[in-house]
Amino acid sequence: MEQSFNDKRIVRAYREVARKIVKKEGLYHNMDQAELKEQTAIWREKFKTKEMTERDKINIFALAREAARRITGLEAVTVQLIGALVLGDGKVAEMKTGEGKTLVSLFVMYIEVIRGNRVHLITANEYLAKRDREEIGQVLEYLGVSVALNEAQLDKFQKKAIYTADVIYGTAAEFGFDYLRDNMVRAWEDKVQSGLDFVLIDEADSILIDEARTPLLISDKKEEDLSLYQDAELLVQSMLKDDYEIDEQKRFVWLNDAGIEKAQRFWQVESLYLEETQNFLRITMLALRAHFLMQKDKDYVVLDDEVLIIDPHTGRALPGRRFNDGLHQAIEAKEGAAVKEESRTLATITIQNYFRMYKKLSGMTGTAKTEEEEFKEIYGMDVVVIPTNLKVNRQDMPDDIFYTQKEKGRAIIYEVSWRHDKGQPTLIGTSSIKNNEWISGLLTDANIPHQVLNAKNHAQEAEIIAKAGKRGMVTLATNMAGRGTDIKLDEDAHQLGD
């Protein structure tokens, strides 16, 4: 989104500070690593008792800029420094794709550590957490700041070790589940999280707004007769269209009179609506929902005889997460997978409520201004649009609308074909695995070589993304290749233009 008058006024003040930082670029040029580490230690001790001035901020940013230049070869430009200053003031920085938000994060994390805060950096998925920890974590470690990666499947002792680090990378879910587990322990020494001081959230609009009400749940197993789900599956398979009705828009399905009679005969009960037969009604309705409302390769995927939920925001499979209230069991019966016990909720918190517990919160994303009101109302955060370093050359074309899927498929193949022949790398995004595989079939029929990225082959994600910017490469992906994914073009591809 374009800058408003208010954004320009705010950025003007930050720009003056950013320019002062750039002018200090020679200040630490002759210091070796040991001296830079020593300076970091001096600052950390100093600001335990003293307030940080603007001059201090300028020097701290200048040192971090020098370290980034040495380790990554990247020299932060003025607009990146403006973005970091905005984040340091607990705001949301909207920066367009390709403006280098990953490098921006270095400055705000470094200065928060010097202020004495534990820093958590939240990414949209584990792939990005690992990538950013490797790219920016090495700069922080060069300056004497400890860095860790918060991953799933770690034991209590490994988690405790992670939470001793100054900066910790991870996903919102993993930090949230650690919090829930800490609130279930009996002894204080069994807790792992060491404080919620400062959190920097990448793709802030997705995590803080789109997923705000998403509940994180810890549950245990509930005992019940799992064979009833398989019986209900047989019942639903025997039903005709006259036995039920569907409202797809409201995602609701129900039995009509003929369906009720058939179900009562199947379960051998006088009525489904008696207190003692409520479980038969519940399982029948779950089987109907699983069959007619839950779509394979859109709502879930089956891998290695296991039903995995697909995250609608990221397109990724979610191992260990299950639909509630018996729906997951009904889907397992539908797909012929092993039906596992239903879960009972022991602890829960929403993403929104978890992040509101941090003492200080800031975020960065490419799209935040449209949600500015929500950021302000829910989290007390202002949104500032950061100008681009250079003029944006990307052309945003109008949507093409087609009468039929066949016509759309033909247009996709035509567009991809001539760009592939020219050597331009092409990324095709789809909303579901089903559409992903449909277009893959069209490309195969047209003899266009391509690579596919979706929840079924997420293990190859890093390799696929690394190839996506190469000359002539065609990559077909669900929204896994969306949020925060950095596809770097080869020099050959840069020369091909539009």
Short mmCIF file of C-alpha atoms in Angstrom, two decimals:
data_model
loop_
_atom_site.label_atom_id
_atom_site.label_comp_id
_atom_site.label_asym_id
_atom_site.label_seq_id
_atom_site.Cartn_x
_atom_site.Cartn_y
_atom_site.Cartn_z
CA MET A 1 0.00 0.00 0.00
CA GLU A 2 1.14 3.59 -0.70
CA GLN A 3 2.39 5.78 2.15
CA SER A 4 -0.16 8.10 3.73
CA PHE A 5 0.71 11.66 4.73
CA ASN A 6 1.08 10.49 8.33
CA ASP A 7 3.45 7.68 7.26
CA LYS A 8 5.64 10.16 5.38
CA ARG A 9 5.78 12.45 8.42
CA ILE A 10 6.75 9.56 10.72
CA VAL A 11 9.32 8.15 8.27
CA ARG A 12 10.90 11.60 7.84
CA ALA A 13 11.89 11.63 11.52
CA TYR A 14 13.27 8.08 11.37
CA ARG A 15 15.16 8.88 8.15
CA GLU A 16 17.26 11.51 9.93
CA VAL A 17 18.39 8.93 12.48
CA ALA A 18 19.04 6.34 9.75
CA ARG A 19 21.27 8.77 7.87
CA LYS A 20 23.29 9.38 11.01
CA ILE A 21 23.80 5.60 11.31
CA VAL A 22 25.07 5.38 7.73
CA LYS A 23 27.51 8.26 8.39
CA LYS A 24 28.99 6.18 11.25
CA GLU A 25 29.92 3.32 8.91
CA GLY A 26 33.65 3.79 9.50
CA LEU A 27 33.38 3.89 13.29
CA TYR A 28 33.84 0.13 13.83
CA HIS A 29 35.57 -0.71 10.57
CA ASN A 30 38.97 -1.29 12.14
CA MET A 31 37.74 -3.30 15.12
CA ASP A 32 38.29 -7.06 15.04
CA GLN A 33 35.69 -9.60 16.23
CA ALA A 34 37.00 -9.71 19.78
CA GLU A 35 36.67 -5.95 20.09
CA LEU A 36 33.14 -5.99 18.69
CA LYS A 37 32.17 -8.70 21.19
CA GLU A 38 33.73 -6.67 23.98
CA GLN A 39 31.74 -3.60 22.93
CA THR A 40 28.54 -5.68 22.99
CA ALA A 41 29.35 -6.84 26.53
CA ILE A 42 30.08 -3.25 27.65
CA TRP A 43 26.73 -2.05 26.32
CA ARG A 44 24.82 -4.91 27.92
CA GLU A 45 26.29 -4.03 31.30
CA LYS A 46 25.82 -0.27 30.81
CA PHE A 47 22.12 -0.39 29.95
CA LYS A 48 21.21 -2.47 32.97
CA THR A 49 21.14 0.81 34.90
CA LYS A 50 21.11 3.59 32.28
CA GLU A 51 18.56 4.77 29.72
CA MET A 52 19.52 4.41 26.07
CA THR A 53 19.88 7.71 24.18
CA GLU A 54 19.48 8.34 20.47
CA ARG A 55 23.26 8.57 20.17
CA ASP A 56 23.54 5.11 21.78
CA LYS A 57 21.03 3.69 19.28
CA ILE A 58 23.00 5.15 16.38
CA ASN A 59 26.25 3.55 17.58
CA ILE A 60 24.58 0.18 18.27
CA PHE A 61 23.00 0.07 14.82
CA ALA A 62 26.30 1.13 13.21
CA LEU A 63 28.11 -1.76 14.90
CA ALA A 64 25.45 -4.28 13.82
CA ARG A 65 25.63 -2.88 10.26
CA GLU A 66 29.38 -3.44 10.18
CA ALA A 67 28.99 -7.02 11.45
CA ALA A 68 26.33 -7.79 8.82
CA ARG A 69 28.60 -6.45 6.08
CA ARG A 70 31.44 -8.72 7.22
CA ILE A 71 29.41 -11.91 7.65
CA THR A 72 26.72 -11.71 4.95
CA GLY A 73 28.21 -9.22 2.53
CA LEU A 74 25.02 -7.16 2.85
CA GLU A 75 25.11 -3.50 3.83
CA ALA A 76 21.83 -2.26 5.25
CA VAL A 77 20.44 0.70 3.29
CA THR A 78 18.59 3.67 4.75
CA VAL A 79 15.07 2.28 4.36
CA GLN A 80 16.07 -0.96 6.09
CA LEU A 81 17.43 1.02 9.02
CA ILE A 82 14.17 3.01 9.09
CA GLY A 83 12.25 -0.29 9.26
CA ALA A 84 14.43 -1.46 12.16
CA LEU A 85 13.89 1.80 14.07
CA VAL A 86 10.12 1.45 13.58
CA LEU A 87 10.24 -2.11 14.95
CA GLY A 88 12.34 -0.98 17.90
CA ASP A 89 9.50 1.35 18.90
CA GLY A 90 7.00 -1.53 19.07
CA LYS A 91 5.26 -0.84 15.76
CA VAL A 92 4.41 -2.88 12.66
CA ALA A 93 6.64 -2.11 9.67
CA GLU A 94 5.05 -2.73 6.27
CA MET A 95 7.85 -3.43 3.79
CA LYS A 96 7.30 -4.63 0.26
CA THR A 97 8.49 -8.05 -0.90
CA GLY A 98 12.21 -8.10 -1.62
CA GLU A 99 13.11 -5.15 0.63
CA GLY A 100 15.16 -7.33 2.98
CA LYS A 101 13.04 -7.77 6.12
CA THR A 102 15.31 -10.61 7.25
CA LEU A 103 18.29 -8.25 7.50
CA VAL A 104 16.10 -5.63 9.19
CA SER A 105 15.36 -8.09 11.99
CA LEU A 106 19.06 -8.20 12.94
CA PHE A 107 19.12 -4.61 14.20
CA VAL A 108 16.03 -4.74 16.39
CA MET A 109 16.99 -8.12 17.89
CA TYR A 110 20.53 -6.93 18.66
CA ILE A 111 19.42 -3.72 20.35
CA GLU A 112 16.74 -5.55 22.40
CA VAL A 113 19.37 -8.01 23.67
CA ILE A 114 21.56 -5.06 24.67
CA ARG A 115 18.55 -3.63 26.53
CA GLY A 116 18.52 -6.85 28.56
CA ASN A 117 15.54 -8.54 26.91
CA ARG A 118 15.11 -12.15 25.87
CA VAL A 119 14.18 -12.05 22.19
CA HIS A 120 11.83 -14.44 20.37
CA LEU A 121 11.58 -14.21 16.58
CA ILE A 122 8.46 -15.81 15.14
CA THR A 123 8.34 -17.02 11.54
CA ALA A 124 5.48 -18.43 9.47
CA ASN A 125 6.93 -21.97 9.43
CA GLU A 126 9.87 -24.10 10.56
CA TYR A 127 11.64 -23.87 7.19
CA LEU A 128 11.86 -20.06 7.52
CA ALA A 129 12.92 -20.31 11.18
CA LYS A 130 15.85 -22.55 10.22
CA ARG A 131 16.77 -20.37 7.24
CA ASP A 132 16.73 -17.11 9.20
CA ARG A 133 18.53 -18.63 12.16
CA GLU A 134 21.35 -19.65 9.81
CA GLU A 135 21.50 -16.35 7.89
CA ILE A 136 21.11 -13.77 10.67
CA GLY A 137 21.96 -15.97 13.65
CA GLN A 138 25.57 -16.16 12.50
CA VAL A 139 25.84 -12.34 12.61
CA LEU A 140 24.45 -12.23 16.16
CA GLU A 141 26.83 -14.99 17.26
CA TYR A 142 29.72 -13.05 15.69
CA LEU A 143 28.82 -10.24 18.11
CA GLY A 144 28.68 -12.53 21.15
CA VAL A 145 24.91 -13.00 21.25
CA SER A 146 23.69 -16.57 21.83
CA VAL A 147 21.13 -17.89 19.32
CA ALA A 148 18.92 -21.01 19.33
CA LEU A 149 16.24 -22.67 17.22
CA ASN A 150 13.05 -23.80 18.98
CA GLU A 151 11.95 -27.00 17.26
CA ALA A 152 9.23 -29.55 17.93
CA GLN A 153 9.93 -33.01 19.34
CA LEU A 154 12.63 -31.83 21.77
CA ASP A 155 12.70 -33.11 25.35
CA LYS A 156 12.45 -30.97 28.50
CA PHE A 157 16.21 -30.66 28.96
CA GLN A 158 16.80 -29.61 25.35
CA LYS A 159 14.01 -27.04 25.65
CA LYS A 160 15.52 -25.63 28.84
CA ALA A 161 18.87 -25.24 27.09
CA ILE A 162 17.21 -23.42 24.17
CA TYR A 163 15.49 -20.92 26.47
CA THR A 164 18.82 -19.83 27.97
CA ALA A 165 19.74 -18.23 24.60
CA ASP A 166 19.50 -14.48 24.04
CA VAL A 167 17.64 -14.89 20.72
CA ILE A 168 15.36 -17.81 19.88
CA TYR A 169 13.85 -18.51 16.45
CA GLY A 170 10.69 -20.59 16.02
CA THR A 171 7.03 -20.73 15.05
CA ALA A 172 4.09 -19.25 16.93
CA ALA A 173 2.69 -22.72 17.62
CA GLU A 174 5.91 -24.04 19.15
CA PHE A 175 6.32 -21.11 21.55
CA GLY A 176 2.62 -21.29 22.41
CA PHE A 177 2.74 -25.02 23.15
CA ASP A 178 5.80 -24.52 25.36
CA TYR A 179 3.77 -21.98 27.34
CA LEU A 180 0.85 -24.40 27.71
CA ARG A 181 3.13 -27.25 28.80
CA ASP A 182 4.77 -24.96 31.36
CA ASN A 183 1.35 -24.26 32.87
CA MET A 184 0.69 -27.99 33.30
CA VAL A 185 3.84 -28.91 35.24
CA ARG A 186 3.66 -29.59 38.96
CA ALA A 187 7.09 -28.22 39.92
CA TRP A 188 8.43 -24.74 39.07
CA GLU A 189 11.82 -26.17 38.04
CA ASP A 190 10.13 -28.20 35.28
CA LYS A 191 9.14 -25.03 33.39
CA VAL A 192 11.22 -24.26 30.27
CA GLN A 193 10.24 -20.75 29.10
CA SER A 194 12.37 -18.07 30.72
CA GLY A 195 10.23 -14.98 30.24
CA LEU A 196 8.19 -13.19 27.60
CA ASP A 197 10.20 -9.98 27.15
CA PHE A 198 10.21 -9.08 23.45
CA VAL A 199 8.82 -10.82 20.39
CA LEU A 200 9.39 -9.86 16.75
CA ILE A 201 6.86 -11.44 14.40
CA ASP A 202 7.59 -11.92 10.71
CA GLU A 203 4.46 -11.96 8.49
CA ALA A 204 2.68 -10.23 11.36
CA ASP A 205 -0.67 -9.84 9.61
CA SER A 206 -0.90 -13.58 8.96
CA ILE A 207 0.01 -14.59 12.51
CA LEU A 208 -1.55 -11.80 14.57
CA ILE A 209 -4.69 -11.18 12.49
CA ASP A 210 -5.50 -14.13 10.18
CA GLU A 211 -4.62 -16.76 12.80
CA ALA A 212 -5.46 -14.65 15.86
CA ARG A 213 -8.35 -16.82 17.05
CA THR A 214 -6.67 -20.12 16.16
CA PRO A 215 -6.59 -22.17 19.38
CA LEU A 216 -3.50 -24.07 20.47
CA LEU A 217 -4.61 -27.24 22.26
CA ILE A 218 -2.95 -29.85 24.45
CA SER A 219 -5.08 -32.93 24.90
CA ASP A 220 -5.08 -36.55 26.01
CA LYS A 221 -6.96 -39.60 24.74
CA LYS A 222 -10.64 -40.20 25.39
CA GLU A 223 -11.83 -43.79 25.69
CA GLU A 224 -14.65 -44.83 23.33
CA ASP A 225 -15.68 -47.60 20.91
CA LEU A 226 -13.75 -46.67 17.75
CA SER A 227 -15.47 -49.35 15.67
CA LEU A 228 -18.59 -47.14 15.61
CA TYR A 229 -16.81 -44.75 13.25
CA GLN A 230 -16.19 -47.59 10.78
CA ASP A 231 -19.82 -48.68 11.13
CA ALA A 232 -20.99 -45.11 10.45
CA GLU A 233 -18.79 -45.04 7.35
CA LEU A 234 -20.66 -48.10 6.00
CA LEU A 235 -23.97 -46.35 6.73
CA VAL A 236 -22.98 -43.20 4.84
CA GLN A 237 -21.71 -45.22 1.87
CA SER A 238 -25.17 -46.80 1.60
CA MET A 239 -26.99 -43.46 1.57
CA LEU A 240 -28.61 -41.96 -1.51
CA LYS A 241 -28.94 -38.25 -2.36
CA ASP A 242 -32.52 -38.34 -1.11
CA ASP A 243 -31.30 -39.27 2.37
CA TYR A 244 -29.51 -36.01 3.20
CA GLU A 245 -29.16 -32.35 2.29
CA ILE A 246 -26.07 -30.12 2.08
CA ASP A 247 -25.53 -26.39 2.44
CA GLU A 248 -21.97 -26.03 1.13
CA GLN A 249 -21.84 -22.30 1.72
CA LYS A 250 -22.56 -22.72 5.44
CA ARG A 251 -20.63 -26.03 5.49
CA PHE A 252 -23.56 -27.88 7.00
CA VAL A 253 -25.11 -31.29 6.24
CA TRP A 254 -28.19 -32.92 7.77
CA LEU A 255 -30.42 -35.98 7.40
CA ASN A 256 -33.90 -35.67 5.96
CA ASP A 257 -36.75 -38.02 6.91
CA ALA A 258 -35.63 -40.85 4.63
CA GLY A 259 -32.06 -40.61 5.97
CA ILE A 260 -33.23 -40.64 9.57
CA GLU A 261 -35.28 -43.80 8.98
CA LYS A 262 -32.34 -45.49 7.25
CA ALA A 263 -29.97 -44.58 10.09
CA GLN A 264 -32.42 -45.85 12.74
CA ARG A 265 -32.73 -49.17 10.92
CA PHE A 266 -28.95 -49.40 10.58
CA TRP A 267 -28.30 -48.75 14.27
CA GLN A 268 -31.36 -50.84 15.23
CA VAL A 269 -32.86 -48.14 17.44
CA GLU A 270 -36.39 -46.77 17.71
CA SER A 271 -35.22 -43.14 17.49
CA LEU A 272 -31.90 -41.31 17.08
CA TYR A 273 -33.18 -38.50 19.25
CA LEU A 274 -33.43 -40.30 22.58
CA GLU A 275 -30.88 -39.60 25.29
CA GLU A 276 -29.49 -43.14 25.13
CA THR A 277 -29.03 -43.02 21.32
CA GLN A 278 -27.36 -39.58 21.07
CA ASN A 279 -23.95 -41.14 20.41
CA PHE A 280 -25.28 -42.91 17.28
CA LEU A 281 -26.65 -39.59 16.01
CA ARG A 282 -23.38 -37.78 16.77
CA ILE A 283 -21.24 -40.34 14.95
CA THR A 284 -23.63 -40.46 11.98
CA MET A 285 -23.45 -36.67 11.58
CA LEU A 286 -19.66 -36.75 11.88
CA ALA A 287 -19.48 -39.35 9.11
CA LEU A 288 -21.69 -37.15 6.90
CA ARG A 289 -19.44 -34.13 7.54
CA ALA A 290 -16.32 -36.16 6.78
CA HIS A 291 -17.80 -37.39 3.50
CA PHE A 292 -19.49 -34.33 2.09
CA LEU A 293 -17.80 -31.29 3.62
CA MET A 294 -14.16 -32.28 4.24
CA GLN A 295 -12.13 -32.50 1.03
CA LYS A 296 -9.02 -34.61 0.67
CA ASP A 297 -5.92 -32.63 -0.44
CA LYS A 298 -7.63 -29.40 0.57
CA ASP A 299 -8.67 -29.77 4.21
CA TYR A 300 -6.40 -32.73 4.90
CA VAL A 301 -3.90 -35.07 3.26
CA VAL A 302 -3.23 -38.78 3.75
CA LEU A 303 0.46 -39.67 4.13
CA ASP A 304 1.74 -43.08 5.22
CA ASP A 305 -1.76 -44.22 6.29
CA GLU A 306 -2.14 -41.12 8.49
CA VAL A 307 -4.62 -38.27 8.10
CA LEU A 308 -2.88 -34.89 8.51
CA ILE A 309 -4.61 -31.51 8.71
CA ILE A 310 -3.57 -28.94 6.09
CA ASP A 311 -3.06 -25.44 7.49
CA PRO A 312 -5.32 -23.18 5.37
CA HIS A 313 -2.92 -20.24 5.82
CA THR A 314 0.36 -21.94 4.87
CA GLY A 315 -0.68 -25.03 2.88
CA ARG A 316 1.48 -27.19 5.13
CA ALA A 317 0.60 -30.49 6.77
CA LEU A 318 0.35 -30.27 10.57
CA PRO A 319 1.67 -33.49 12.17
CA GLY A 320 0.26 -34.06 15.64
CA ARG A 321 -2.73 -31.74 15.13
CA ARG A 322 -6.18 -33.34 14.90
CA PHE A 323 -9.73 -32.17 14.22
CA ASN A 324 -11.85 -32.01 17.38
CA ASP A 325 -14.97 -33.78 18.60
CA GLY A 326 -14.57 -37.00 16.60
CA LEU A 327 -14.30 -35.43 13.13
CA HIS A 328 -10.73 -36.67 12.70
CA GLN A 329 -11.82 -40.22 13.52
CA ALA A 330 -14.65 -39.98 10.96
CA ILE A 331 -12.17 -38.86 8.29
CA GLU A 332 -9.82 -41.72 9.19
CA ALA A 333 -12.70 -44.18 8.73
CA LYS A 334 -13.61 -42.53 5.41
CA GLU A 335 -10.02 -42.89 4.11
CA GLY A 336 -9.56 -46.44 5.41
CA ALA A 337 -6.78 -45.33 7.76
CA ALA A 338 -6.33 -46.61 11.30
CA VAL A 339 -8.90 -44.89 13.55
CA LYS A 340 -7.19 -43.43 16.61
CA GLU A 341 -8.62 -42.29 19.92
CA GLU A 342 -10.37 -38.95 20.19
CA SER A 343 -8.61 -36.27 22.18
CA ARG A 344 -9.81 -34.42 25.28
CA THR A 345 -8.61 -30.84 25.76
CA LEU A 346 -6.39 -30.27 28.80
CA ALA A 347 -5.02 -26.79 28.05
CA THR A 348 -5.70 -24.18 25.39
CA ILE A 349 -4.82 -20.62 24.39
CA THR A 350 -5.32 -18.58 21.23
CA ILE A 351 -2.45 -17.09 19.24
CA GLN A 352 -3.81 -13.63 20.04
CA ASN A 353 -3.93 -14.12 23.79
CA TYR A 354 -0.47 -15.68 23.89
CA PHE A 355 1.29 -12.80 22.14
CA ARG A 356 -0.53 -10.17 24.16
CA MET A 357 1.35 -11.48 27.21
CA TYR A 358 4.72 -10.25 25.91
CA LYS A 359 6.06 -7.05 27.48
CA LYS A 360 6.96 -5.69 24.04
CA LEU A 361 5.70 -6.73 20.61
CA SER A 362 6.57 -5.65 17.07
CA GLY A 363 5.99 -7.09 13.62
CA MET A 364 6.94 -6.84 9.97
CA THR A 365 5.12 -7.87 6.84
CA GLY A 366 4.43 -6.88 3.26
CA THR A 367 0.72 -6.30 3.89
CA ALA A 368 -0.35 -4.63 7.14
CA LYS A 369 -1.92 -1.25 6.39
CA THR A 370 -5.29 -2.79 5.49
CA GLU A 371 -5.41 -4.31 9.01
CA GLU A 372 -4.16 -1.18 10.78
CA GLU A 373 -7.34 -0.76 12.80
CA GLU A 374 -7.16 -4.33 14.13
CA PHE A 375 -3.46 -3.98 15.03
CA LYS A 376 -4.23 -0.81 16.98
CA GLU A 377 -7.36 -2.10 18.71
CA ILE A 378 -6.13 -5.59 19.65
CA TYR A 379 -2.39 -5.10 20.20
CA GLY A 380 -1.96 -1.32 20.58
CA MET A 381 0.45 -1.26 17.61
CA ASP A 382 0.70 1.43 14.93
CA VAL A 383 1.44 0.46 11.31
CA VAL A 384 4.08 2.40 9.36
CA VAL A 385 4.55 1.92 5.61
CA ILE A 386 8.29 1.95 4.81
CA PRO A 387 9.26 3.33 1.37
CA THR A 388 11.12 1.08 -1.04
CA ASN A 389 14.85 1.47 -1.65
CA LEU A 390 14.39 1.59 -5.42
CA LYS A 391 11.40 2.03 -7.71
CA VAL A 392 9.31 -1.16 -7.92
CA ASN A 393 9.50 -2.62 -11.43
CA ARG A 394 7.02 -5.44 -10.83
CA GLN A 395 3.88 -5.18 -12.93
CA ASP A 396 0.65 -6.15 -11.16
CA MET A 397 -1.68 -7.28 -13.95
CA PRO A 398 -5.49 -7.52 -13.70
CA ASP A 399 -7.08 -10.93 -13.06
CA ASP A 400 -8.18 -13.08 -15.99
CA ILE A 401 -11.56 -14.75 -15.54
CA PHE A 402 -12.60 -17.89 -17.47
CA TYR A 403 -15.96 -19.55 -18.02
CA THR A 404 -14.61 -23.07 -17.51
CA GLN A 405 -11.72 -24.81 -15.80
CA LYS A 406 -10.66 -26.24 -19.16
CA GLU A 407 -10.24 -22.75 -20.62
CA LYS A 408 -8.28 -21.64 -17.56
CA GLY A 409 -5.99 -24.67 -17.84
CA ARG A 410 -5.37 -23.96 -21.53
CA ALA A 411 -4.46 -20.33 -20.74
CA ILE A 412 -2.06 -21.41 -17.97
CA ILE A 413 -0.23 -23.80 -20.26
CA TYR A 414 0.05 -21.17 -23.01
CA GLU A 415 1.50 -18.58 -20.60
CA VAL A 416 3.94 -21.01 -18.99
CA SER A 417 5.00 -22.50 -22.34
CA TRP A 418 6.28 -19.33 -23.98
CA ARG A 419 7.94 -18.10 -20.78
CA HIS A 420 9.63 -21.49 -20.34
CA ASP A 421 10.86 -21.40 -23.94
CA LYS A 422 12.27 -17.93 -23.26
CA GLY A 423 14.04 -19.31 -20.18
CA GLN A 424 12.15 -17.28 -17.57
CA PRO A 425 11.67 -19.06 -14.23
CA THR A 426 7.94 -19.38 -13.49
CA LEU A 427 6.11 -19.86 -10.17
CA ILE A 428 2.50 -21.09 -10.30
CA GLY A 429 0.49 -20.82 -7.08
CA THR A 430 -2.56 -22.94 -6.26
CA SER A 431 -5.01 -22.92 -3.38
CA SER A 432 -5.04 -26.70 -2.83
CA ILE A 433 -3.13 -29.90 -3.49
CA LYS A 434 -5.95 -31.03 -5.80
CA ASN A 435 -5.48 -28.00 -8.08
CA ASN A 436 -1.73 -28.37 -7.70
CA GLU A 437 -1.87 -31.91 -9.08
CA TRP A 438 -4.37 -30.96 -11.81
CA ILE A 439 -2.02 -28.32 -13.24
CA SER A 440 0.94 -30.68 -12.86
CA GLY A 441 -0.91 -33.14 -15.10
CA LEU A 442 -1.49 -30.42 -17.71
CA LEU A 443 2.19 -29.46 -17.67
CA THR A 444 3.23 -33.10 -18.02
CA ASP A 445 0.88 -33.56 -21.00
CA ALA A 446 2.42 -30.44 -22.58
CA ASN A 447 5.95 -31.83 -22.02
CA ILE A 448 6.91 -28.91 -19.79
CA PRO A 449 9.37 -30.05 -17.10
CA HIS A 450 8.47 -28.74 -13.66
CA GLN A 451 8.84 -29.31 -9.92
CA VAL A 452 5.97 -29.61 -7.45
CA LEU A 453 5.81 -28.31 -3.88
CA ASN A 454 2.91 -29.14 -1.57
CA ALA A 455 2.20 -30.73 1.80
CA LYS A 456 2.90 -34.20 0.36
CA ASN A 457 6.57 -33.48 -0.33
CA HIS A 458 7.40 -30.73 2.17
CA ALA A 459 10.62 -32.54 3.11
CA GLN A 460 12.15 -31.39 -0.20
CA GLU A 461 11.03 -27.77 0.33
CA ALA A 462 14.48 -26.21 0.71
CA GLU A 463 15.83 -28.01 -2.37
CA ILE A 464 12.80 -27.07 -4.50
CA ILE A 465 12.90 -23.39 -3.48
CA ALA A 466 16.66 -23.25 -4.14
CA LYS A 467 16.03 -24.33 -7.75
CA ALA A 468 12.94 -22.18 -8.33
CA GLY A 469 14.87 -19.11 -9.50
CA LYS A 470 17.05 -20.94 -12.03
CA ARG A 471 16.76 -20.29 -15.76
CA GLY A 472 13.77 -22.09 -17.34
CA MET A 473 12.57 -23.63 -14.06
CA VAL A 474 8.82 -24.07 -13.62
CA THR A 475 7.70 -24.47 -9.99
CA LEU A 476 4.16 -25.43 -9.07
CA ALA A 477 3.33 -24.75 -5.42
CA THR A 478 0.52 -24.38 -2.93
CA ASN A 479 0.75 -21.38 -0.60
CA MET A 480 3.71 -23.13 1.08
CA ALA A 481 5.87 -21.03 -1.28
CA GLY A 482 4.13 -17.84 -0.20
CA ARG A 483 4.71 -16.23 3.18
CA GLY A 484 8.33 -15.21 3.70
CA THR A 485 9.80 -17.59 1.13
CA ASP A 486 12.83 -16.08 -0.60
CA ILE A 487 13.21 -17.29 -4.19
CA LYS A 488 16.50 -15.92 -5.51
CA LEU A 489 16.94 -15.48 -9.26
CA ASP A 490 20.06 -16.62 -11.11
CA GLU A 491 22.01 -13.91 -12.90
CA ASP A 492 20.86 -15.46 -16.21
CA ALA A 493 17.22 -15.08 -15.19
CA HIS A 494 17.74 -11.39 -14.29
CA GLN A 495 18.78 -10.65 -17.86
CA LEU A 496 15.58 -12.07 -19.39
CA GLY A 497 13.25 -9.28 -18.20
CA ASP A 498 9.52 -9.51 -18.80
#
